[in-house]
Amino acid sequence: MQNHPLTAARERLGLTRRQLADAVNKILYPDPGQAAHSAFTANYLGKLENGKIRYPAEDYRTALRIALNADTDDELGFRNRRTVVQQDAAVVDSEISAVSGNRRIVPAARSVGSEGLVEQPSVILARIRENNDASVNHALLDTLDLYVSDIVARYEEEGPLTLAADVVRQRRWVQSLIPLRMQPRYSARLLAIAGQLSGLLSYMSVNLGRFSSARAYGIEAFQLADFAEDRELKAWVRGTQSFAEFYDGQYRKALGYAVDGRRFAGRGAQAVRLAVNGEARAHAKLGQTQEAEQAIGTAYEVLSGLSPEPGMSSCVSFGLYSEARVASNAATAYLALGRTEQVLDLAGRAVTIVDTSPSVWSQALVRLDLATALAGGNRPDVEQATDVARQAMRACQDNQIESIRQRTRALATMVRENFDDPCAESFVDEVHTWLDEGRGNR
């Protein structure tokens, strides 16, 4: 079997995996104390060489090119596959189009020619930290804000496996600043940034299936938001705590957090997320149809009075949900209520938008809701349902998260229990293999 290009480049220089990992860490973290917490280990390098991780973060790729004297990512076997919902499997079946009145839009390829020419905010932040000698000022806080925004923007493309370790490092470093004496004008802002970082780590923990960590980060994030007297952040954290309980099957707790978050959100941006992602979905799982519908109505009512951005907002955005994200969450609530016509309508509208976004998770989740509605509607179509589900599985083959794994597993169970034919049996086997392969990348 031919070696991975990364392996070949390493062996040409006579380096072991540990030696190359050490060289990469010296490039990324000149301070040895930082490198001690690095996710770039010989084991991580082994996953790159074995193809289990195919496209590492930009700072890792840059450091590897420097260490191995490579000019391009391609020389090391790194090719960006993150926008794939394959063309040959991309067109949603015409029956879905007929129901939804929409057609799928294939996302345009992104230019990657500029990657590696400039540095990530995390690298620039490290220098600003050094320049400020651990003091807190506007330059440092502005860069921390940019760092948080960069994580939000990259999250759905790169995921927690790539980003969490660096967020943990920055969160630990921010904690070291909090006890320092600083001017009051800086303290609330620093506490809010620390709360955002802990909140992001809570969300990442859910996606990784680490619910105890998610709860602990959520408690910490809410306390920091309270110290900062930031009501909007408190509302966002409550939404994330609701999200964690929802995917751990604790629907009453999920509802409680969402309802409490509305106290802080008022009629602001976070009220939309709390209503549709928190309240509506939890009510639906509890079989409370009227309450779920009211929550969906509230989300749309609040959204109509605000100015949502077009397209699909990030799942970890600290701002306002987009209309497409509201629709996709409403579809999930209606699915739990068995309202398949509404699911097909809402998810059908959302799919044309999510497919123009870089979020393979949103592409997958909307398709899984569509597939489940097709399999469980008044005229179930297992072939069409499983075809749509396969599109979802291909979209995030190398980047599975807990919500997608849960919905795929639930669909496979539904298909196995309700259909007795070769198509259903084949799909269930494929799902088991897909879940096992994804577990190896977690």
Tab-separated table of C-alpha atoms in Angstrom:
chain	number	residue	atom	x	y	z
A	1	MET	CA	0.000	0.000	0.000
A	2	GLN	CA	1.393	3.390	-1.005
A	3	ASN	CA	2.393	5.685	1.811
A	4	HIS	CA	0.439	8.856	2.479
A	5	PRO	CA	2.311	11.879	1.017
A	6	LEU	CA	2.752	13.191	4.552
A	7	THR	CA	4.432	9.939	5.592
A	8	ALA	CA	6.701	10.042	2.540
A	9	ALA	CA	7.730	13.638	3.262
A	10	ARG	CA	8.468	12.805	6.906
A	11	GLU	CA	10.492	9.706	6.062
A	12	ARG	CA	12.542	11.583	3.459
A	13	LEU	CA	13.807	13.768	6.290
A	14	GLY	CA	14.379	10.758	8.564
A	15	LEU	CA	11.899	11.961	11.200
A	16	THR	CA	9.805	9.840	13.513
A	17	ARG	CA	6.226	10.894	14.175
A	18	ARG	CA	7.186	12.179	17.605
A	19	GLN	CA	10.068	14.211	16.197
A	20	LEU	CA	7.829	15.797	13.571
A	21	ALA	CA	5.137	16.531	16.154
A	22	ASP	CA	7.763	18.224	18.344
A	23	ALA	CA	8.966	20.285	15.369
A	24	VAL	CA	5.407	21.394	14.562
A	25	ASN	CA	4.767	22.378	18.179
A	26	LYS	CA	7.949	24.481	18.259
A	27	ILE	CA	6.682	26.387	15.213
A	28	LEU	CA	3.185	26.838	16.610
A	29	TYR	CA	4.114	27.479	20.236
A	30	PRO	CA	7.508	29.110	20.836
A	31	ASP	CA	6.713	29.018	24.564
A	32	PRO	CA	7.254	25.380	25.669
A	33	GLY	CA	4.508	25.775	28.283
A	34	GLN	CA	1.939	26.284	25.562
A	35	ALA	CA	3.073	23.249	23.599
A	36	ALA	CA	2.445	21.036	26.618
A	37	HIS	CA	-1.288	21.437	26.019
A	38	SER	CA	-1.124	21.060	22.242
A	39	ALA	CA	-3.460	18.724	20.386
A	40	PHE	CA	-0.710	18.133	17.822
A	41	THR	CA	0.780	14.871	19.037
A	42	ALA	CA	2.368	11.840	17.428
A	43	ASN	CA	-1.018	10.137	17.745
A	44	TYR	CA	-2.719	13.023	15.897
A	45	LEU	CA	-0.034	12.824	13.211
A	46	GLY	CA	-0.745	9.118	12.883
A	47	LYS	CA	-4.416	9.886	12.193
A	48	LEU	CA	-3.347	12.290	9.449
A	49	GLU	CA	-1.069	9.693	7.866
A	50	ASN	CA	-3.725	6.976	8.115
A	51	GLY	CA	-6.328	9.218	6.492
A	52	LYS	CA	-8.614	9.305	9.540
A	53	ILE	CA	-8.217	13.088	9.578
A	54	ARG	CA	-7.930	14.406	6.046
A	55	TYR	CA	-7.813	18.175	6.320
A	56	PRO	CA	-6.288	19.647	9.504
A	57	ALA	CA	-6.699	23.275	10.576
A	58	GLU	CA	-4.818	25.965	8.675
A	59	ASP	CA	-2.229	26.653	11.382
A	60	TYR	CA	-1.392	22.926	11.545
A	61	ARG	CA	-1.074	22.720	7.757
A	62	THR	CA	1.174	25.792	7.697
A	63	ALA	CA	3.434	24.424	10.440
A	64	LEU	CA	3.692	21.061	8.675
A	65	ARG	CA	4.663	22.740	5.387
A	66	ILE	CA	7.420	24.667	7.191
A	67	ALA	CA	8.694	21.608	9.074
A	68	LEU	CA	8.711	19.421	5.945
A	69	ASN	CA	9.926	22.064	3.450
A	70	ALA	CA	6.728	21.728	1.407
A	71	ASP	CA	5.396	24.525	-0.762
A	72	THR	CA	1.737	23.473	-0.933
A	73	ASP	CA	-0.851	21.497	1.022
A	74	ASP	CA	-1.215	19.182	-1.964
A	75	GLU	CA	2.379	17.984	-1.546
A	76	LEU	CA	1.388	16.673	1.878
A	77	GLY	CA	-1.861	15.100	0.677
A	78	PHE	CA	-4.205	17.704	2.164
A	79	ARG	CA	-7.239	18.419	-0.008
A	80	ASN	CA	-10.278	20.352	1.137
A	81	ARG	CA	-13.368	18.115	1.046
A	82	ARG	CA	-15.564	20.077	3.434
A	83	THR	CA	-18.109	21.446	0.921
A	84	VAL	CA	-19.030	18.072	-0.441
A	85	VAL	CA	-22.549	16.969	-0.889
A	86	GLN	CA	-21.549	15.150	-4.073
A	87	GLN	CA	-22.849	16.408	-7.424
A	88	ASP	CA	-23.824	12.923	-8.470
A	89	ALA	CA	-25.871	12.517	-5.271
A	90	ALA	CA	-26.785	16.141	-4.820
A	91	VAL	CA	-30.149	16.484	-6.511
A	92	VAL	CA	-33.000	15.848	-4.126
A	93	ASP	CA	-35.486	13.497	-5.733
A	94	SER	CA	-38.133	15.156	-7.895
A	95	GLU	CA	-40.867	14.031	-5.519
A	96	ILE	CA	-39.340	16.177	-2.759
A	97	SER	CA	-39.168	19.079	-5.159
A	98	ALA	CA	-42.816	18.599	-6.001
A	99	VAL	CA	-43.771	18.634	-2.337
A	100	SER	CA	-41.521	21.521	-1.328
A	101	GLY	CA	-41.713	23.538	-4.534
A	102	ASN	CA	-37.954	24.016	-4.469
A	103	ARG	CA	-34.857	22.720	-6.156
A	104	ARG	CA	-31.491	22.061	-4.612
A	105	ILE	CA	-28.745	24.582	-5.257
A	106	VAL	CA	-25.239	23.130	-5.422
A	107	PRO	CA	-22.823	25.297	-3.419
A	108	ALA	CA	-20.251	27.150	-5.457
A	109	ALA	CA	-16.675	26.016	-4.955
A	110	ARG	CA	-14.695	28.302	-2.688
A	111	SER	CA	-11.358	29.694	-3.694
A	112	VAL	CA	-8.631	28.260	-1.483
A	113	GLY	CA	-5.693	29.912	-3.193
A	114	SER	CA	-5.090	32.382	-0.365
A	115	GLU	CA	-4.867	29.776	2.420
A	116	GLY	CA	-1.550	29.868	4.227
A	117	LEU	CA	-0.680	33.372	3.030
A	118	VAL	CA	-1.976	35.025	6.186
A	119	GLU	CA	-2.239	33.886	9.783
A	120	GLN	CA	-5.228	32.796	11.804
A	121	PRO	CA	-6.498	35.169	14.538
A	122	SER	CA	-5.229	32.684	17.148
A	123	VAL	CA	-1.631	33.127	15.900
A	124	ILE	CA	-1.929	36.923	15.880
A	125	LEU	CA	-3.511	36.816	19.337
A	126	ALA	CA	-0.454	34.968	20.676
A	127	ARG	CA	1.788	37.850	19.584
A	128	ILE	CA	-0.508	40.492	21.015
A	129	ARG	CA	-0.468	38.590	24.289
A	130	GLU	CA	3.330	38.788	24.309
A	131	ASN	CA	3.344	42.478	23.387
A	132	ASN	CA	1.003	43.384	26.210
A	133	ASP	CA	2.883	41.487	28.895
A	134	ALA	CA	-0.321	40.016	30.392
A	135	SER	CA	-1.978	43.432	30.771
A	136	VAL	CA	-5.568	43.952	29.703
A	137	ASN	CA	-6.314	46.728	27.243
A	138	HIS	CA	-8.474	47.474	24.223
A	139	ALA	CA	-6.030	45.937	21.709
A	140	LEU	CA	-6.059	42.618	23.551
A	141	LEU	CA	-9.833	42.616	24.039
A	142	ASP	CA	-10.466	43.594	20.411
A	143	THR	CA	-8.326	40.674	19.250
A	144	LEU	CA	-10.062	38.280	21.630
A	145	ASP	CA	-13.374	39.416	20.160
A	146	LEU	CA	-12.008	38.680	16.678
A	147	TYR	CA	-10.816	35.270	17.874
A	148	VAL	CA	-14.300	34.390	19.163
A	149	SER	CA	-15.888	35.582	15.903
A	150	ASP	CA	-13.393	33.503	13.910
A	151	ILE	CA	-14.254	30.355	15.897
A	152	VAL	CA	-17.972	30.973	15.299
A	153	ALA	CA	-17.366	31.435	11.565
A	154	ARG	CA	-15.168	28.319	11.234
A	155	TYR	CA	-17.104	26.035	13.567
A	156	GLU	CA	-19.508	24.342	11.165
A	157	GLU	CA	-16.772	23.708	8.605
A	158	GLU	CA	-14.009	22.435	10.895
A	159	GLY	CA	-15.857	21.176	13.975
A	160	PRO	CA	-14.921	20.552	17.600
A	161	LEU	CA	-12.264	17.944	16.887
A	162	THR	CA	-10.195	20.608	15.138
A	163	LEU	CA	-11.063	23.691	17.177
A	164	ALA	CA	-11.730	22.627	20.770
A	165	ALA	CA	-8.112	22.241	21.887
A	166	ASP	CA	-7.206	25.792	20.878
A	167	VAL	CA	-10.360	27.233	22.480
A	168	VAL	CA	-9.435	25.406	25.697
A	169	ARG	CA	-5.951	26.975	25.579
A	170	GLN	CA	-7.314	30.478	25.071
A	171	ARG	CA	-9.936	29.975	27.793
A	172	ARG	CA	-7.260	28.921	30.278
A	173	TRP	CA	-5.141	31.916	29.377
A	174	VAL	CA	-8.065	34.358	29.715
A	175	GLN	CA	-8.723	32.866	33.149
A	176	SER	CA	-5.187	33.861	34.185
A	177	LEU	CA	-6.082	37.487	33.450
A	178	ILE	CA	-9.293	37.665	35.433
A	179	PRO	CA	-7.707	37.987	38.914
A	180	LEU	CA	-5.442	40.788	37.685
A	181	ARG	CA	-6.156	44.328	38.740
A	182	MET	CA	-7.557	46.143	35.761
A	183	GLN	CA	-9.597	49.213	34.985
A	184	PRO	CA	-13.347	48.684	35.442
A	185	ARG	CA	-13.985	49.496	31.780
A	186	TYR	CA	-12.076	46.332	30.831
A	187	SER	CA	-13.308	43.874	33.480
A	188	ALA	CA	-16.890	43.316	32.250
A	189	ARG	CA	-15.718	42.870	28.677
A	190	LEU	CA	-13.063	40.316	29.658
A	191	LEU	CA	-15.575	38.377	31.766
A	192	ALA	CA	-18.007	38.314	28.837
A	193	ILE	CA	-15.300	36.992	26.495
A	194	ALA	CA	-14.434	34.288	29.027
A	195	GLY	CA	-18.140	33.437	29.181
A	196	GLN	CA	-18.337	33.194	25.391
A	197	LEU	CA	-15.355	30.841	25.283
A	198	SER	CA	-16.852	28.610	27.987
A	199	GLY	CA	-20.186	28.735	26.181
A	200	LEU	CA	-18.575	27.643	22.925
A	201	LEU	CA	-16.865	24.785	24.750
A	202	SER	CA	-20.231	23.749	26.201
A	203	TYR	CA	-21.686	23.585	22.692
A	204	MET	CA	-18.649	21.691	21.384
A	205	SER	CA	-18.964	19.195	24.230
A	206	VAL	CA	-22.543	18.410	23.189
A	207	ASN	CA	-21.420	17.835	19.603
A	208	LEU	CA	-18.775	15.448	20.955
A	209	GLY	CA	-21.322	13.619	23.110
A	210	ARG	CA	-19.613	14.789	26.324
A	211	PHE	CA	-22.681	15.906	28.262
A	212	SER	CA	-21.101	16.190	31.711
A	213	SER	CA	-18.477	18.567	30.346
A	214	ALA	CA	-21.201	20.453	28.472
A	215	ARG	CA	-23.124	20.994	31.693
A	216	ALA	CA	-20.046	22.115	33.628
A	217	TYR	CA	-18.996	24.577	30.916
A	218	GLY	CA	-22.574	25.847	30.789
A	219	ILE	CA	-22.645	26.536	34.525
A	220	GLU	CA	-19.332	28.370	34.269
A	221	ALA	CA	-20.426	30.373	31.221
A	222	PHE	CA	-23.638	31.527	32.899
A	223	GLN	CA	-21.766	32.587	36.036
A	224	LEU	CA	-19.302	34.631	33.965
A	225	ALA	CA	-22.154	36.231	32.009
A	226	ASP	CA	-23.781	37.106	35.316
A	227	PHE	CA	-20.547	38.646	36.626
A	228	ALA	CA	-20.322	40.666	33.404
A	229	GLU	CA	-23.987	41.704	33.795
A	230	ASP	CA	-24.528	40.658	30.190
A	231	ARG	CA	-28.198	39.677	29.844
A	232	GLU	CA	-27.918	38.732	26.162
A	233	LEU	CA	-25.050	36.361	26.888
A	234	LYS	CA	-26.998	34.849	29.787
A	235	ALA	CA	-29.866	34.201	27.371
A	236	TRP	CA	-27.471	32.594	24.867
A	237	VAL	CA	-25.975	30.349	27.557
A	238	ARG	CA	-29.429	29.229	28.679
A	239	GLY	CA	-30.129	28.308	25.052
A	240	THR	CA	-26.963	26.223	24.957
A	241	GLN	CA	-27.826	24.530	28.253
A	242	SER	CA	-31.248	23.711	26.785
A	243	PHE	CA	-29.522	22.324	23.679
A	244	ALA	CA	-27.341	20.070	25.852
A	245	GLU	CA	-30.277	18.641	27.805
A	246	PHE	CA	-32.298	18.116	24.615
A	247	TYR	CA	-29.650	15.882	23.052
A	248	ASP	CA	-29.186	14.032	26.323
A	249	GLY	CA	-32.898	13.205	26.271
A	250	GLN	CA	-33.750	15.428	29.246
A	251	TYR	CA	-36.596	17.292	27.572
A	252	ARG	CA	-38.171	18.854	30.674
A	253	LYS	CA	-34.808	20.255	31.713
A	254	ALA	CA	-34.284	21.510	28.170
A	255	LEU	CA	-37.631	23.286	28.330
A	256	GLY	CA	-36.826	24.761	31.744
A	257	TYR	CA	-33.558	26.294	30.574
A	258	ALA	CA	-35.197	27.739	27.468
A	259	VAL	CA	-38.062	29.286	29.428
A	260	ASP	CA	-35.629	30.770	31.951
A	261	GLY	CA	-33.516	32.186	29.132
A	262	ARG	CA	-36.501	34.126	27.829
A	263	ARG	CA	-36.382	36.186	31.064
A	264	PHE	CA	-33.080	37.650	29.920
A	265	ALA	CA	-33.786	37.744	26.187
A	266	GLY	CA	-36.976	39.797	26.216
A	267	ARG	CA	-37.868	40.463	22.578
A	268	GLY	CA	-34.234	40.469	21.519
A	269	ALA	CA	-32.294	38.242	19.172
A	270	GLN	CA	-31.832	35.357	21.597
A	271	ALA	CA	-35.611	35.028	22.074
A	272	VAL	CA	-35.828	33.523	18.581
A	273	ARG	CA	-33.343	30.754	19.326
A	274	LEU	CA	-34.809	30.064	22.766
A	275	ALA	CA	-38.329	29.774	21.366
A	276	VAL	CA	-37.710	27.549	18.342
A	277	ASN	CA	-34.572	25.588	19.262
A	278	GLY	CA	-35.326	25.350	22.979
A	279	GLU	CA	-39.033	25.546	23.758
A	280	ALA	CA	-40.636	24.267	20.534
A	281	ARG	CA	-38.466	21.185	20.167
A	282	ALA	CA	-38.729	20.261	23.859
A	283	HIS	CA	-42.516	20.732	23.884
A	284	ALA	CA	-42.755	18.553	20.780
A	285	LYS	CA	-40.724	15.751	22.357
A	286	LEU	CA	-43.024	15.953	25.386
A	287	GLY	CA	-46.069	15.627	23.109
A	288	GLN	CA	-47.293	19.152	23.856
A	289	THR	CA	-48.567	20.097	20.412
A	290	GLN	CA	-50.267	23.406	21.172
A	291	GLU	CA	-47.332	24.703	23.203
A	292	ALA	CA	-44.857	23.698	20.487
A	293	GLU	CA	-46.870	25.512	17.828
A	294	GLN	CA	-47.107	28.597	20.025
A	295	ALA	CA	-43.329	28.607	20.510
A	296	ILE	CA	-42.750	28.333	16.747
A	297	GLY	CA	-45.176	31.209	16.224
A	298	THR	CA	-43.343	33.288	18.826
A	299	ALA	CA	-40.012	32.675	17.095
A	300	TYR	CA	-41.351	33.875	13.742
A	301	GLU	CA	-43.115	36.839	15.362
A	302	VAL	CA	-39.949	38.053	17.091
A	303	LEU	CA	-37.878	37.395	13.971
A	304	SER	CA	-40.245	39.544	11.877
A	305	GLY	CA	-39.466	42.553	14.065
A	306	LEU	CA	-35.703	42.151	13.694
A	307	SER	CA	-33.328	42.075	10.724
A	308	PRO	CA	-32.047	38.541	10.116
A	309	GLU	CA	-29.096	37.974	7.821
A	310	PRO	CA	-29.783	36.050	4.606
A	311	GLY	CA	-28.550	32.512	4.244
A	312	MET	CA	-27.885	30.117	7.116
A	313	SER	CA	-26.564	31.605	10.361
A	314	SER	CA	-23.924	29.664	12.283
A	315	CYS	CA	-25.274	27.240	14.854
A	316	VAL	CA	-22.998	28.865	17.468
A	317	SER	CA	-23.684	32.468	16.480
A	318	PHE	CA	-24.094	34.883	19.377
A	319	GLY	CA	-26.423	36.899	17.165
A	320	LEU	CA	-29.820	36.402	15.551
A	321	TYR	CA	-31.007	33.149	13.980
A	322	SER	CA	-31.558	33.371	10.234
A	323	GLU	CA	-34.975	32.505	8.802
A	324	ALA	CA	-33.551	29.298	7.329
A	325	ARG	CA	-32.307	28.155	10.735
A	326	VAL	CA	-35.681	28.945	12.290
A	327	ALA	CA	-37.370	26.894	9.545
A	328	SER	CA	-35.042	23.929	10.029
A	329	ASN	CA	-35.616	23.935	13.805
A	330	ALA	CA	-39.380	24.247	13.336
A	331	ALA	CA	-39.209	21.247	10.983
A	332	THR	CA	-37.503	19.206	13.707
A	333	ALA	CA	-40.261	20.123	16.168
A	334	TYR	CA	-43.007	19.212	13.691
A	335	LEU	CA	-41.248	15.915	12.983
A	336	ALA	CA	-41.515	14.942	16.655
A	337	LEU	CA	-45.231	15.775	16.460
A	338	GLY	CA	-45.709	13.572	13.392
A	339	ARG	CA	-46.665	16.538	11.207
A	340	THR	CA	-44.887	15.349	8.085
A	341	GLU	CA	-46.472	17.814	5.660
A	342	GLN	CA	-45.113	20.756	7.641
A	343	VAL	CA	-41.715	19.037	7.838
A	344	LEU	CA	-41.562	18.579	4.071
A	345	ASP	CA	-42.575	22.194	3.508
A	346	LEU	CA	-40.167	23.787	6.017
A	347	ALA	CA	-37.223	21.468	5.391
A	348	GLY	CA	-37.773	21.718	1.653
A	349	ARG	CA	-37.496	25.512	1.870
A	350	ALA	CA	-34.467	25.333	4.149
A	351	VAL	CA	-32.533	22.870	1.990
A	352	THR	CA	-32.151	25.314	-0.899
A	353	ILE	CA	-30.467	27.748	1.485
A	354	VAL	CA	-28.301	25.386	3.505
A	355	ASP	CA	-26.837	23.946	0.316
A	356	THR	CA	-25.376	27.349	-0.547
A	357	SER	CA	-23.736	27.521	2.891
A	358	PRO	CA	-20.531	25.781	4.006
A	359	SER	CA	-22.370	23.995	6.814
A	360	VAL	CA	-22.335	20.291	6.037
A	361	TRP	CA	-24.053	19.715	9.386
A	362	SER	CA	-27.054	21.833	8.416
A	363	GLN	CA	-27.143	20.120	5.029
A	364	ALA	CA	-27.179	16.754	6.789
A	365	LEU	CA	-29.684	17.602	9.539
A	366	VAL	CA	-32.254	19.067	7.153
A	367	ARG	CA	-31.956	15.992	4.920
A	368	LEU	CA	-32.359	13.640	7.862
A	369	ASP	CA	-35.590	15.395	8.831
A	370	LEU	CA	-36.751	15.161	5.212
A	371	ALA	CA	-35.847	11.480	5.059
A	372	THR	CA	-37.652	10.699	8.313
A	373	ALA	CA	-40.770	12.535	7.102
A	374	LEU	CA	-40.681	10.617	3.818
A	375	ALA	CA	-40.341	7.310	5.649
A	376	GLY	CA	-43.095	8.062	8.152
A	377	GLY	CA	-45.660	10.034	6.193
A	378	ASN	CA	-49.081	8.980	4.960
A	379	ARG	CA	-47.495	7.495	1.832
A	380	PRO	CA	-44.125	6.244	3.057
A	381	ASP	CA	-41.407	5.853	0.452
A	382	VAL	CA	-38.459	3.962	1.898
A	383	GLU	CA	-36.357	4.149	-1.278
A	384	GLN	CA	-36.622	7.902	-1.538
A	385	ALA	CA	-36.153	8.345	2.208
A	386	THR	CA	-32.979	6.255	2.288
A	387	ASP	CA	-31.573	8.017	-0.793
A	388	VAL	CA	-31.985	11.397	0.933
A	389	ALA	CA	-30.489	9.993	4.150
A	390	ARG	CA	-27.451	8.751	2.230
A	391	GLN	CA	-26.871	12.284	0.968
A	392	ALA	CA	-26.822	13.437	4.599
A	393	MET	CA	-24.387	10.702	5.561
A	394	ARG	CA	-22.031	11.532	2.693
A	395	ALA	CA	-22.111	15.230	3.570
A	396	CYS	CA	-20.547	14.689	6.995
A	397	GLN	CA	-18.802	11.342	6.683
A	398	ASP	CA	-15.559	12.741	8.129
A	399	ASN	CA	-17.139	15.226	10.542
A	400	GLN	CA	-19.952	13.543	12.473
A	401	ILE	CA	-21.468	15.240	15.485
A	402	GLU	CA	-23.803	13.934	18.165
A	403	SER	CA	-27.027	15.423	16.774
A	404	ILE	CA	-26.443	13.889	13.346
A	405	ARG	CA	-25.491	10.525	14.813
A	406	GLN	CA	-28.636	10.478	16.961
A	407	ARG	CA	-30.977	11.366	14.092
A	408	THR	CA	-29.355	8.875	11.715
A	409	ARG	CA	-29.569	6.119	14.317
A	410	ALA	CA	-33.241	6.941	14.998
A	411	LEU	CA	-34.051	6.845	11.273
A	412	ALA	CA	-32.353	3.467	10.881
A	413	THR	CA	-34.382	2.107	13.804
A	414	MET	CA	-37.580	3.426	12.250
A	415	VAL	CA	-36.756	1.880	8.872
A	416	ARG	CA	-35.856	-1.482	10.422
A	417	GLU	CA	-39.089	-1.618	12.436
A	418	ASN	CA	-41.480	-0.500	9.684
A	419	PHE	CA	-40.100	-1.897	6.420
A	420	ASP	CA	-39.243	-5.470	5.548
A	421	ASP	CA	-37.465	-5.408	2.216
A	422	PRO	CA	-33.884	-5.523	0.856
A	423	CYS	CA	-33.712	-1.719	0.489
A	424	ALA	CA	-34.432	-1.202	4.174
A	425	GLU	CA	-32.071	-3.975	5.275
A	426	SER	CA	-29.247	-2.575	3.149
A	427	PHE	CA	-29.729	0.927	4.533
A	428	VAL	CA	-29.667	-0.241	8.154
A	429	ASP	CA	-26.378	-2.082	7.507
A	430	GLU	CA	-24.918	1.036	5.875
A	431	VAL	CA	-25.880	3.143	8.888
A	432	HIS	CA	-24.190	0.753	11.312
A	433	THR	CA	-20.997	0.878	9.244
A	434	TRP	CA	-21.195	4.658	8.933
A	435	LEU	CA	-21.619	5.099	12.688
A	436	ASP	CA	-18.709	2.761	13.417
A	437	GLU	CA	-16.424	4.588	10.973
A	438	GLY	CA	-17.417	7.953	12.399
A	439	ARG	CA	-16.695	6.778	15.939
A	440	GLY	CA	-13.120	6.133	14.854
A	441	ASN	CA	-12.725	9.820	13.968
A	442	ARG	CA	-14.104	11.120	17.262
